[in-house]
Amino acid sequence: MRKVFDIRLLFCIGIIQLLGVSIFAQAQPEILATAKGHSIAISDLSPATRNLIESSPETIAKIRSGLLDQMIGEELLAAEAKARGTDPAKLAIDISSKAPSPTETEISAVYQSNLAALQNKPLKDVREQIVSYLKNEAGQQEFSKFIDSLRAKYKIVNSKNVNAPKLLPTDILVTVNGKPITARDFEQKNKFDLFEVRAQISDQVLGELYSQLYSALVLDEAAAQGVDAGTIIAREVSNKMHDYTDSERAELEGAFQERLFTKYNVKVLYEEPQPIARDISVGTSPSTGPATAPVTIVMFSDFQCPACSAAHPILKKVMAEYAGKIRFVVRNYPLTNRHDHAMRAALAAAAARAQGKFFEYIDVLYTHQDALDDASLRRYASEQGLNMKQFELDFNSEKTAADIRRDVADGDSYKLGGTPSIFVNGVLARDLSASGLRRTIDRAIKK
């Protein structure tokens, strides 16, 4: 969770739950994948995944209706802000701040219900986080009631159903206080949200397809060699491990899967939604690799985030396979409500960058996430041979902090779901395994 104000978030109480329900934008073939001696049909999928496909038309209609309702709410807020001589963001903050503070009973209830997620920390250590969460929830409810009151104040004229077939871009869906919202307006504003939902279902379907194919082909390969599946896995994965980390096992399994898929001529007939590239700014952020490289990878990272620590070495290893073809840019997205040392770690990394040691320094941060207090951050700088007087000035500089806040603001504008968020030529990488990153990079190079 982040302490950030985004008007759109206040309209999303109902939408977020809908976005969690998968949708399927295009008709899919009955046979979703084939391999030598195998075919996987929709009927072979788990009941949960089949339901995602079958319920898609109704689900997508609900989501589109909800997103249009969100746009109506934004126009109502803009109209009321103009009437009051203020701006929409300030008005939204003023309304949301009227929500009552949480009671001790409410705080205790949230604490008890989330002990495991809070790692059984004492209440005093997580109290601020819980209070922030409850205030945000109450503020959203207050804001929702306010928007409902504006619906009676301003004229809303519905014209065409957002889910009507064959809508023209110029078709007016609704007019709010005299301002029309066209089909083009709707599609343009919500294209990333709608793609994200399609991508979520795609991730689940492909994940299940790959898992079924891999399991079947391991058995086939074992039979071909006259051994059992356990022997094959040991030979191709377990016995090749050196570090015995989860990331190492995942990479070895991924490489073995690729070999099996090639040998047994796997063909995936399921159609993924076409990725949508965003205009991701790199600004003056730290980078490595040629500025003219055909592929630019931008990673929004939190140096205290375990997932970032896991993804970073995999990404580095994959990028090394594309010498001269990749420019790698790192931007900050510290999750300060979750990681208490994330902001200071980002400041320290920026201070190291000022002395040309950014990438060396963040390698240390990722591998020492259990010790990111200020004393440790200074020790790492000293061990890197940095000028400590200059490091201290940059570490505590308002300019350094402003640069990081600028990264955060950009990340919020892209509606990042968390960290790491890795963009390859503007396309969000969804599979952060080595094989998944290679596929995303290869696709970018081909384009």
Coordinates of N, CA and C in Angstrom, one line a residue, residues 159-384:
S159 N -27.2 7.8 -23.6 CA -27.5 7.8 -25.1 C -27.4 6.3 -25.6
K160 N -26.1 5.8 -25.6 CA -25.9 4.4 -26.1 C -25.3 3.6 -25.0
N161 N -25.6 2.3 -25.1 CA -25.1 1.3 -24.2 C -23.6 1.1 -24.5
V162 N -22.8 1.2 -23.5 CA -21.3 1.0 -23.7 C -21.0 -0.4 -24.2
N163 N -21.9 -1.4 -24.0 CA -21.7 -2.7 -24.5 C -22.5 -3.1 -25.8
A164 N -23.0 -2.0 -26.4 CA -23.8 -2.2 -27.7 C -22.8 -2.7 -28.7
P165 N -23.2 -3.6 -29.6 CA -22.3 -4.1 -30.7 C -22.1 -3.0 -31.7
K166 N -21.0 -3.0 -32.4 CA -20.6 -2.1 -33.5 C -20.8 -0.6 -33.2
L167 N -20.3 -0.2 -32.0 CA -20.3 1.2 -31.6 C -19.3 1.9 -32.5
L168 N -19.7 3.1 -33.0 CA -18.8 3.9 -33.7 C -18.0 4.8 -32.8
P169 N -16.7 5.2 -33.1 CA -15.9 6.0 -32.2 C -16.7 7.3 -31.8
T170 N -17.5 7.9 -32.7 CA -18.1 9.1 -32.4 C -19.5 9.0 -31.7
D171 N -19.9 7.8 -31.5 CA -21.2 7.5 -30.8 C -21.1 8.1 -29.3
I172 N -22.1 8.8 -28.9 CA -22.1 9.4 -27.6 C -22.8 8.3 -26.6
L173 N -22.0 8.0 -25.6 CA -22.5 7.0 -24.6 C -23.4 7.7 -23.6
V174 N -22.9 8.8 -23.1 CA -23.6 9.6 -22.0 C -23.2 11.0 -22.0
T175 N -24.0 11.9 -21.6 CA -23.7 13.3 -21.5 C -23.8 13.7 -20.0
V176 N -22.8 14.3 -19.4 CA -22.8 14.6 -18.0 C -22.6 16.1 -17.9
N177 N -23.6 16.8 -17.4 CA -23.6 18.2 -17.2 C -23.3 18.9 -18.5
G178 N -23.8 18.4 -19.6 CA -23.6 19.0 -20.9 C -22.3 18.5 -21.6
K179 N -21.5 17.7 -21.0 CA -20.3 17.2 -21.6 C -20.5 15.8 -22.1
P180 N -20.3 15.5 -23.4 CA -20.5 14.1 -23.9 C -19.3 13.3 -23.7
I181 N -19.6 12.0 -23.4 CA -18.5 11.0 -23.4 C -18.7 10.0 -24.6
T182 N -17.8 10.0 -25.5 CA -18.0 9.2 -26.7 C -17.4 7.8 -26.5
A183 N -17.7 6.9 -27.4 CA -17.1 5.6 -27.4 C -15.6 5.7 -27.5
R184 N -15.1 6.6 -28.4 CA -13.7 6.8 -28.5 C -13.1 7.3 -27.2
D185 N -13.7 8.2 -26.5 CA -13.2 8.6 -25.1 C -13.1 7.5 -24.2
F186 N -14.1 6.6 -24.2 CA -14.2 5.5 -23.3 C -13.0 4.5 -23.6
E187 N -12.9 4.1 -24.8 CA -11.9 3.1 -25.2 C -10.5 3.6 -25.0
Q188 N -10.2 4.9 -25.3 CA -8.9 5.5 -25.1 C -8.5 5.5 -23.6
K189 N -9.5 5.9 -22.8 CA -9.1 6.1 -21.4 C -9.0 4.8 -20.6
N190 N -9.7 3.8 -21.1 CA -9.7 2.5 -20.3 C -9.0 1.4 -21.0
K191 N -8.2 1.7 -22.0 CA -7.6 0.6 -22.8 C -6.6 -0.2 -22.0
F192 N -5.9 0.4 -21.1 CA -4.9 -0.3 -20.3 C -5.6 -1.2 -19.2
D193 N -6.7 -0.6 -18.6 CA -7.5 -1.4 -17.6 C -8.1 -2.7 -18.3
L194 N -8.7 -2.5 -19.4 CA -9.3 -3.6 -20.1 C -8.3 -4.6 -20.6
F195 N -7.1 -4.1 -21.1 CA -6.1 -5.1 -21.4 C -5.6 -5.9 -20.2
E196 N -5.4 -5.2 -19.1 CA -5.0 -5.9 -17.9 C -5.9 -7.0 -17.5
V197 N -7.1 -6.9 -17.6 CA -8.1 -7.9 -17.3 C -7.9 -9.1 -18.3
R198 N -7.8 -8.8 -19.6 CA -7.6 -9.8 -20.6 C -6.3 -10.6 -20.3
A199 N -5.3 -9.8 -19.9 CA -4.0 -10.4 -19.7 C -4.0 -11.3 -18.5
Q200 N -4.8 -11.0 -17.4 CA -4.9 -11.8 -16.3 C -5.5 -13.2 -16.6
I201 N -6.5 -13.2 -17.4 CA -7.1 -14.5 -17.8 C -6.1 -15.2 -18.7
S202 N -5.4 -14.5 -19.5 CA -4.4 -15.2 -20.4 C -3.3 -15.8 -19.6
D203 N -2.9 -15.1 -18.6 CA -1.8 -15.7 -17.7 C -2.3 -17.0 -17.1
Q204 N -3.5 -17.0 -16.6 CA -4.0 -18.2 -15.9 C -4.2 -19.4 -16.9
V205 N -4.7 -19.1 -18.1 CA -4.9 -20.1 -19.0 C -3.6 -20.7 -19.5
L206 N -2.7 -19.8 -19.9 CA -1.4 -20.3 -20.4 C -0.6 -21.0 -19.3
G207 N -0.7 -20.5 -18.1 CA -0.1 -21.2 -17.0 C -0.5 -22.6 -16.8
E208 N -1.8 -22.8 -17.0 CA -2.4 -24.2 -16.8 C -2.0 -25.0 -18.1
L209 N -2.0 -24.4 -19.3 CA -1.7 -25.2 -20.5 C -0.2 -25.6 -20.4
Y210 N 0.7 -24.7 -20.0 CA 2.1 -25.1 -19.9 C 2.3 -26.2 -18.9
S211 N 1.6 -26.1 -17.8 CA 1.8 -27.0 -16.7 C 1.4 -28.4 -17.2
Q212 N 0.2 -28.5 -17.8 CA -0.3 -29.8 -18.3 C 0.7 -30.4 -19.4
L213 N 1.1 -29.5 -20.3 CA 2.0 -30.0 -21.3 C 3.3 -30.5 -20.7
Y214 N 3.9 -29.7 -19.8 CA 5.2 -30.1 -19.2 C 5.1 -31.4 -18.5
S215 N 4.0 -31.6 -17.7 CA 3.8 -32.8 -16.9 C 3.7 -34.0 -17.9
A216 N 2.9 -33.9 -18.9 CA 2.7 -35.0 -19.9 C 4.0 -35.3 -20.6
L217 N 4.8 -34.3 -21.0 CA 6.0 -34.5 -21.8 C 7.1 -35.1 -20.9
V218 N 7.2 -34.7 -19.7 CA 8.1 -35.3 -18.8 C 7.9 -36.9 -18.7
L219 N 6.7 -37.2 -18.6 CA 6.3 -38.7 -18.6 C 6.7 -39.3 -19.9
D220 N 6.4 -38.7 -21.0 CA 6.8 -39.2 -22.3 C 8.3 -39.4 -22.5
E221 N 9.1 -38.4 -22.0 CA 10.5 -38.4 -22.1 C 11.1 -39.5 -21.2
A222 N 10.5 -39.7 -20.0 CA 10.9 -40.7 -19.1 C 10.7 -42.1 -19.8
A223 N 9.5 -42.3 -20.4 CA 9.2 -43.6 -21.0 C 10.1 -43.8 -22.2
A224 N 10.5 -42.8 -22.9 CA 11.4 -42.9 -24.1 C 12.8 -43.4 -23.6
Q225 N 13.2 -43.0 -22.4 CA 14.5 -43.3 -21.9 C 14.5 -44.5 -21.0
G226 N 13.3 -45.1 -20.8 CA 13.2 -46.2 -19.9 C 13.4 -46.0 -18.5
V227 N 13.1 -44.8 -18.0 CA 13.3 -44.5 -16.6 C 12.0 -43.8 -16.0
D228 N 12.0 -43.5 -14.7 CA 10.8 -42.9 -14.2 C 10.9 -41.3 -14.3
A229 N 9.8 -40.6 -14.0 CA 9.8 -39.2 -14.2 C 10.8 -38.5 -13.2
G230 N 10.9 -39.1 -11.9 CA 11.8 -38.6 -10.9 C 13.2 -38.6 -11.4
T231 N 13.6 -39.6 -12.1 CA 15.0 -39.7 -12.6 C 15.2 -38.6 -13.6
I232 N 14.3 -38.4 -14.5 CA 14.4 -37.4 -15.5 C 14.6 -36.0 -14.8
I233 N 13.7 -35.7 -13.9 CA 13.8 -34.4 -13.2 C 15.1 -34.2 -12.5
A234 N 15.5 -35.3 -11.8 CA 16.8 -35.2 -11.1 C 18.0 -34.9 -12.1
R235 N 17.9 -35.6 -13.2 CA 19.0 -35.5 -14.2 C 19.0 -34.1 -14.8
E236 N 17.8 -33.6 -15.1 CA 17.8 -32.3 -15.9 C 17.7 -31.0 -15.0
V237 N 17.3 -31.2 -13.7 CA 17.1 -30.1 -12.8 C 17.9 -30.2 -11.6
S238 N 17.5 -31.1 -10.7 CA 18.1 -31.2 -9.4 C 19.6 -31.4 -9.4
N239 N 20.1 -32.3 -10.2 CA 21.5 -32.6 -10.2 C 22.4 -31.5 -10.8
K240 N 21.7 -30.5 -11.5 CA 22.4 -29.4 -12.1 C 22.5 -28.2 -11.2
M241 N 21.8 -28.3 -10.1 CA 21.8 -27.1 -9.2 C 23.1 -26.9 -8.4
H242 N 23.5 -25.6 -8.3 CA 24.7 -25.3 -7.5 C 24.3 -24.4 -6.3
D243 N 23.4 -23.5 -6.5 CA 23.1 -22.6 -5.4 C 21.9 -23.0 -4.6
Y244 N 21.1 -23.9 -5.2 CA 19.9 -24.5 -4.5 C 18.9 -23.4 -4.1
T245 N 18.8 -22.4 -5.0 CA 17.8 -21.3 -4.8 C 16.5 -21.6 -5.6
D246 N 15.4 -21.0 -5.2 CA 14.2 -21.1 -6.0 C 14.4 -20.6 -7.4
S247 N 15.1 -19.5 -7.6 CA 15.3 -18.9 -8.9 C 16.1 -19.8 -9.8
E248 N 17.1 -20.5 -9.2 CA 17.9 -21.4 -10.0 C 17.1 -22.6 -10.4
R249 N 16.3 -23.1 -9.5 CA 15.4 -24.3 -9.9 C 14.5 -23.8 -11.0
A250 N 13.9 -22.7 -10.9 CA 12.9 -22.2 -11.9 C 13.5 -22.0 -13.2
E251 N 14.8 -21.5 -13.3 CA 15.5 -21.4 -14.5 C 15.8 -22.7 -15.2
L252 N 16.3 -23.7 -14.4 CA 16.6 -25.0 -14.9 C 15.3 -25.7 -15.4
E253 N 14.2 -25.6 -14.7 CA 13.0 -26.2 -15.1 C 12.5 -25.5 -16.4
G254 N 12.6 -24.2 -16.5 CA 12.2 -23.5 -17.7 C 13.0 -23.9 -18.9
A255 N 14.3 -24.1 -18.7 CA 15.1 -24.5 -19.8 C 14.8 -25.9 -20.3
F256 N 14.5 -26.8 -19.3 CA 14.1 -28.1 -19.7 C 12.8 -28.2 -20.4
Q257 N 11.9 -27.3 -19.9 CA 10.6 -27.2 -20.5 C 10.7 -26.8 -22.0
E258 N 11.5 -25.8 -22.2 CA 11.7 -25.3 -23.6 C 12.3 -26.4 -24.5
R259 N 13.2 -27.2 -24.0 CA 13.8 -28.3 -24.8 C 12.7 -29.4 -25.1
L260 N 11.9 -29.7 -24.1 CA 10.8 -30.6 -24.3 C 9.8 -30.1 -25.3
F261 N 9.4 -28.8 -25.2 CA 8.4 -28.2 -26.1 C 8.9 -28.3 -27.5
T262 N 10.2 -28.0 -27.7 CA 10.8 -28.1 -29.1 C 10.8 -29.5 -29.6
K263 N 11.3 -30.4 -28.8 CA 11.4 -31.8 -29.2 C 10.1 -32.4 -29.6
Y264 N 9.0 -32.1 -28.8 CA 7.7 -32.7 -29.0 C 6.8 -31.8 -29.8
N265 N 7.4 -30.8 -30.4 CA 6.6 -29.9 -31.4 C 5.4 -29.3 -30.8
V266 N 5.5 -28.6 -29.6 CA 4.4 -28.0 -29.0 C 3.9 -26.8 -29.8
K267 N 2.6 -26.8 -30.0 CA 1.9 -25.6 -30.6 C 0.8 -25.1 -29.7
V268 N 0.9 -23.9 -29.4 CA -0.2 -23.3 -28.5 C -1.1 -22.5 -29.5
L269 N -2.3 -22.9 -29.5 CA -3.3 -22.3 -30.4 C -4.1 -21.3 -29.7
Y270 N -4.0 -21.2 -28.4 CA -4.7 -20.2 -27.6 C -4.2 -18.8 -28.0
E271 N -5.1 -17.9 -28.2 CA -4.7 -16.5 -28.6 C -4.6 -15.6 -27.5
E272 N -3.4 -15.1 -27.2 CA -3.1 -14.1 -26.2 C -3.6 -12.7 -26.7
P273 N -4.0 -11.9 -25.7 CA -4.3 -10.5 -26.1 C -3.0 -9.8 -26.6
Q274 N -3.1 -9.0 -27.6 CA -1.9 -8.3 -28.0 C -1.5 -7.2 -27.0
P275 N -0.2 -7.2 -26.6 CA 0.2 -6.3 -25.6 C 0.1 -4.8 -26.1
I276 N -0.2 -3.9 -25.1 CA -0.3 -2.5 -25.4 C 1.0 -1.8 -24.8
A277 N 1.7 -1.1 -25.7 CA 2.9 -0.4 -25.2 C 2.5 0.9 -24.6
R278 N 3.1 1.2 -23.4 CA 2.9 2.6 -22.8 C 4.1 3.4 -23.1
D279 N 3.9 4.7 -23.0 CA 5.0 5.7 -23.2 C 5.7 5.9 -21.8
I280 N 6.6 5.0 -21.6 CA 7.3 5.0 -20.3 C 8.5 6.0 -20.3
S281 N 8.4 7.0 -19.5 CA 9.5 8.0 -19.4 C 10.8 7.4 -18.7
V282 N 11.9 7.7 -19.3 CA 13.2 7.3 -18.6 C 13.9 8.4 -17.9
G283 N 13.5 9.6 -18.4 CA 14.1 10.9 -17.8 C 15.6 10.8 -17.8
T284 N 16.1 11.1 -16.6 CA 17.6 11.1 -16.4 C 17.9 10.0 -15.4
S285 N 17.1 8.9 -15.4 CA 17.3 7.8 -14.4 C 18.6 7.1 -14.8
P286 N 19.2 6.4 -13.8 CA 20.4 5.6 -14.0 C 20.2 4.5 -15.0
S287 N 21.1 4.4 -16.0 CA 21.0 3.4 -17.0 C 22.3 2.8 -17.4
T288 N 22.2 1.6 -18.0 CA 23.4 1.0 -18.5 C 23.0 0.4 -19.9
G289 N 24.0 0.3 -20.8 CA 23.7 -0.1 -22.2 C 23.6 1.1 -23.1
P290 N 23.7 0.8 -24.4 CA 23.7 2.0 -25.4 C 22.3 2.6 -25.4
A291 N 22.4 3.9 -25.5 CA 21.1 4.7 -25.6 C 20.4 4.4 -26.9
T292 N 21.1 3.9 -27.9 CA 20.5 3.6 -29.2 C 20.1 2.2 -29.4
A293 N 20.1 1.4 -28.3 CA 19.8 0.0 -28.3 C 18.3 -0.2 -28.8
P294 N 18.0 -1.2 -29.5 CA 16.6 -1.4 -30.0 C 15.6 -1.7 -28.9
V295 N 16.1 -2.2 -27.8 CA 15.2 -2.5 -26.6 C 15.6 -1.7 -25.4
T296 N 14.6 -1.0 -24.8 CA 14.8 -0.3 -23.6 C 14.0 -1.0 -22.5
I297 N 14.6 -1.5 -21.4 CA 14.0 -2.1 -20.3 C 14.0 -1.1 -19.1
V298 N 12.8 -0.8 -18.6 CA 12.7 0.1 -17.4 C 12.1 -0.7 -16.3
M299 N 12.9 -0.8 -15.2 CA 12.4 -1.5 -14.0 C 12.1 -0.6 -12.9
F300 N 10.9 -0.5 -12.5 CA 10.5 0.2 -11.3 C 10.7 -0.7 -10.1
S301 N 11.6 -0.3 -9.2 CA 12.0 -1.2 -8.1 C 11.9 -0.6 -6.7
D302 N 11.8 -1.5 -5.7 CA 11.9 -1.1 -4.3 C 13.0 -2.0 -3.8
F303 N 14.1 -1.4 -3.2 CA 15.2 -2.2 -2.9 C 15.0 -3.0 -1.6
Q304 N 13.9 -2.9 -1.0 CA 13.6 -3.7 0.2 C 12.6 -4.8 -0.2
C305 N 12.2 -4.8 -1.5 CA 11.1 -5.8 -1.9 C 11.8 -7.1 -2.3
P306 N 11.4 -8.2 -1.6 CA 11.9 -9.5 -1.9 C 11.8 -10.0 -3.3
A307 N 10.6 -9.6 -3.9 CA 10.4 -10.0 -5.3 C 11.3 -9.3 -6.3
C308 N 11.7 -8.0 -5.9 CA 12.7 -7.3 -6.7 C 14.1 -8.0 -6.6
S309 N 14.4 -8.4 -5.4 CA 15.7 -9.1 -5.2 C 15.7 -10.3 -6.0
A310 N 14.6 -11.0 -6.1 CA 14.6 -12.3 -6.8 C 14.7 -12.1 -8.3
A311 N 14.0 -11.0 -8.8 CA 13.9 -10.8 -10.2 C 15.2 -10.1 -10.8
H312 N 15.8 -9.3 -10.0 CA 17.0 -8.6 -10.5 C 18.1 -9.5 -11.1
P313 N 18.6 -10.5 -10.4 CA 19.6 -11.3 -11.0 C 19.2 -12.1 -12.2
I314 N 17.9 -12.5 -12.2 CA 17.4 -13.2 -13.4 C 17.4 -12.3 -14.6
L315 N 17.0 -11.0 -14.4 CA 16.9 -10.0 -15.5 C 18.3 -9.7 -16.0
K316 N 19.3 -9.6 -15.0 CA 20.7 -9.3 -15.4 C 21.2 -10.4 -16.3
K317 N 21.0 -11.6 -15.9 CA 21.5 -12.7 -16.6 C 21.0 -12.8 -18.0
V318 N 19.6 -12.6 -18.1 CA 19.0 -12.6 -19.4 C 19.5 -11.5 -20.3
M319 N 19.6 -10.3 -19.8 CA 20.1 -9.1 -20.5 C 21.5 -9.4 -21.1
A320 N 22.3 -10.1 -20.3 CA 23.7 -10.3 -20.8 C 23.7 -11.2 -22.0
E321 N 22.6 -11.9 -22.3 CA 22.6 -12.7 -23.6 C 22.3 -11.8 -24.8
Y322 N 22.0 -10.5 -24.6 CA 21.6 -9.7 -25.7 C 22.6 -8.5 -25.7
A323 N 23.9 -8.8 -25.7 CA 24.9 -7.7 -25.7 C 24.7 -6.7 -26.7
G324 N 24.7 -5.4 -26.3 CA 24.6 -4.3 -27.2 C 23.2 -4.0 -27.7
K325 N 22.2 -4.9 -27.3 CA 20.8 -4.7 -27.8 C 19.9 -4.1 -26.8
I326 N 20.3 -3.9 -25.5 CA 19.4 -3.5 -24.5 C 20.0 -2.3 -23.7
R327 N 19.1 -1.3 -23.5 CA 19.4 -0.3 -22.5 C 18.6 -0.6 -21.3
F328 N 19.2 -0.6 -20.1 CA 18.5 -1.0 -18.9 C 18.4 0.3 -18.0
V329 N 17.2 0.6 -17.6 CA 17.0 1.8 -16.8 C 16.3 1.4 -15.5
V330 N 16.7 2.0 -14.4 CA 16.2 1.7 -13.1 C 15.5 2.9 -12.6
R331 N 14.2 2.8 -12.2 CA 13.5 3.9 -11.6 C 13.0 3.4 -10.2
N332 N 12.7 4.4 -9.3 CA 12.4 4.1 -7.9 C 10.9 4.0 -7.7
Y333 N 10.4 3.0 -7.0 CA 9.0 2.9 -6.6 C 9.0 2.3 -5.2
P334 N 9.6 3.0 -4.2 CA 9.6 2.5 -2.8 C 8.2 2.4 -2.2
L335 N 7.8 1.2 -1.7 CA 6.5 0.9 -1.1 C 6.7 1.3 0.4
T336 N 6.6 2.6 0.6 CA 6.9 3.0 2.0 C 6.0 2.6 3.1
N337 N 4.7 2.3 2.7 CA 3.8 1.8 3.7 C 4.0 0.4 4.1
R338 N 4.8 -0.3 3.3 CA 5.1 -1.7 3.6 C 6.5 -2.0 4.0
H339 N 7.5 -1.2 3.4 CA 8.9 -1.4 3.7 C 9.5 -0.1 4.3
D340 N 9.8 -0.2 5.6 CA 10.2 1.0 6.3 C 11.5 1.5 5.9
H341 N 12.4 0.7 5.3 CA 13.7 1.2 4.9 C 13.8 1.5 3.4
A342 N 12.7 1.3 2.6 CA 12.7 1.4 1.2 C 13.1 2.8 0.7
M343 N 12.6 3.8 1.3 CA 12.9 5.2 0.8 C 14.4 5.5 1.1
R344 N 14.9 5.2 2.3 CA 16.2 5.5 2.6 C 17.2 4.7 1.8
A345 N 16.8 3.5 1.4 CA 17.7 2.7 0.5 C 17.7 3.3 -0.9
A346 N 16.6 3.9 -1.3 CA 16.5 4.6 -2.6 C 17.4 5.8 -2.6
L347 N 17.4 6.5 -1.5 CA 18.2 7.7 -1.3 C 19.7 7.4 -1.4
A348 N 20.0 6.3 -0.7 CA 21.4 5.8 -0.6 C 21.9 5.4 -2.0
A349 N 21.0 4.7 -2.8 CA 21.4 4.3 -4.1 C 21.6 5.5 -5.0
A350 N 20.8 6.5 -4.9 CA 21.0 7.7 -5.6 C 22.3 8.4 -5.3
A351 N 22.6 8.4 -4.0 CA 23.9 9.0 -3.6 C 25.1 8.3 -4.1
A352 N 24.9 6.9 -4.2 CA 26.0 6.1 -4.8 C 26.1 6.4 -6.3
R353 N 25.0 6.7 -6.9 CA 25.0 7.0 -8.4 C 25.7 8.3 -8.6
A354 N 25.6 9.2 -7.7 CA 26.3 10.5 -7.9 C 27.8 10.3 -8.0
Q355 N 28.3 9.2 -7.5 CA 29.7 8.8 -7.6 C 30.0 7.7 -8.5
G356 N 29.0 7.4 -9.4 CA 29.3 6.4 -10.5 C 29.2 5.0 -10.0
K357 N 28.5 4.7 -8.9 CA 28.5 3.3 -8.3 C 27.1 2.8 -8.1
F358 N 26.1 3.3 -8.9 CA 24.7 3.0 -8.7 C 24.5 1.5 -8.8
F359 N 24.9 0.9 -9.9 CA 24.6 -0.5 -10.2 C 25.3 -1.5 -9.2
E360 N 26.6 -1.1 -8.9 CA 27.3 -1.9 -7.9 C 26.6 -1.8 -6.5
Y361 N 26.1 -0.6 -6.2 CA 25.5 -0.4 -4.9 C 24.2 -1.2 -4.8
I362 N 23.3 -1.1 -5.8 CA 22.0 -1.8 -5.7 C 22.2 -3.3 -5.6
D363 N 23.3 -3.8 -6.2 CA 23.5 -5.3 -6.1 C 23.7 -5.6 -4.6
V364 N 24.3 -4.8 -3.9 CA 24.5 -5.0 -2.5 C 23.2 -4.9 -1.7
L365 N 22.4 -3.9 -2.1 CA 21.1 -3.7 -1.4 C 20.2 -4.9 -1.6
Y366 N 20.2 -5.5 -2.8 CA 19.3 -6.6 -3.1 C 19.7 -7.8 -2.3
T367 N 21.0 -8.0 -2.0 CA 21.5 -9.2 -1.3 C 21.6 -8.9 0.2
H368 N 21.3 -7.8 0.6 CA 21.4 -7.5 2.1 C 20.1 -6.8 2.6
Q369 N 18.9 -7.4 2.1 CA 17.7 -6.7 2.5 C 17.3 -6.8 4.0
D370 N 18.0 -7.7 4.7 CA 17.8 -7.8 6.1 C 18.5 -6.7 6.9
A371 N 19.3 -5.9 6.2 CA 20.1 -4.8 6.9 C 20.1 -3.6 6.0
L372 N 19.0 -2.8 6.1 CA 19.0 -1.6 5.3 C 18.8 -0.4 6.1
D373 N 19.2 -0.4 7.4 CA 19.1 0.7 8.2 C 20.2 1.7 7.8
D374 N 20.1 2.9 8.3 CA 21.1 4.0 7.8 C 22.5 3.6 8.0
A375 N 22.8 3.0 9.2 CA 24.2 2.6 9.5 C 24.7 1.6 8.5
S376 N 23.9 0.6 8.1 CA 24.3 -0.4 7.1 C 24.4 0.3 5.7
L377 N 23.5 1.2 5.4 CA 23.6 1.9 4.1 C 24.9 2.6 4.0
R378 N 25.3 3.3 5.1 CA 26.6 4.0 5.1 C 27.8 3.0 5.0
R379 N 27.7 1.9 5.6 CA 28.7 0.9 5.6 C 28.9 0.4 4.2
Y380 N 27.8 0.1 3.5 CA 27.9 -0.4 2.1 C 28.6 0.6 1.2
A381 N 28.3 1.9 1.5 CA 28.9 3.0 0.7 C 30.4 3.0 0.9
S382 N 30.8 2.9 2.2 CA 32.2 2.9 2.5 C 32.9 1.7 1.9
E383 N 32.3 0.5 1.9 CA 32.9 -0.7 1.3 C 33.0 -0.5 -0.2
Q384 N 32.2 0.3 -0.8 CA 32.3 0.6 -2.3 C 33.4 1.6 -2.6

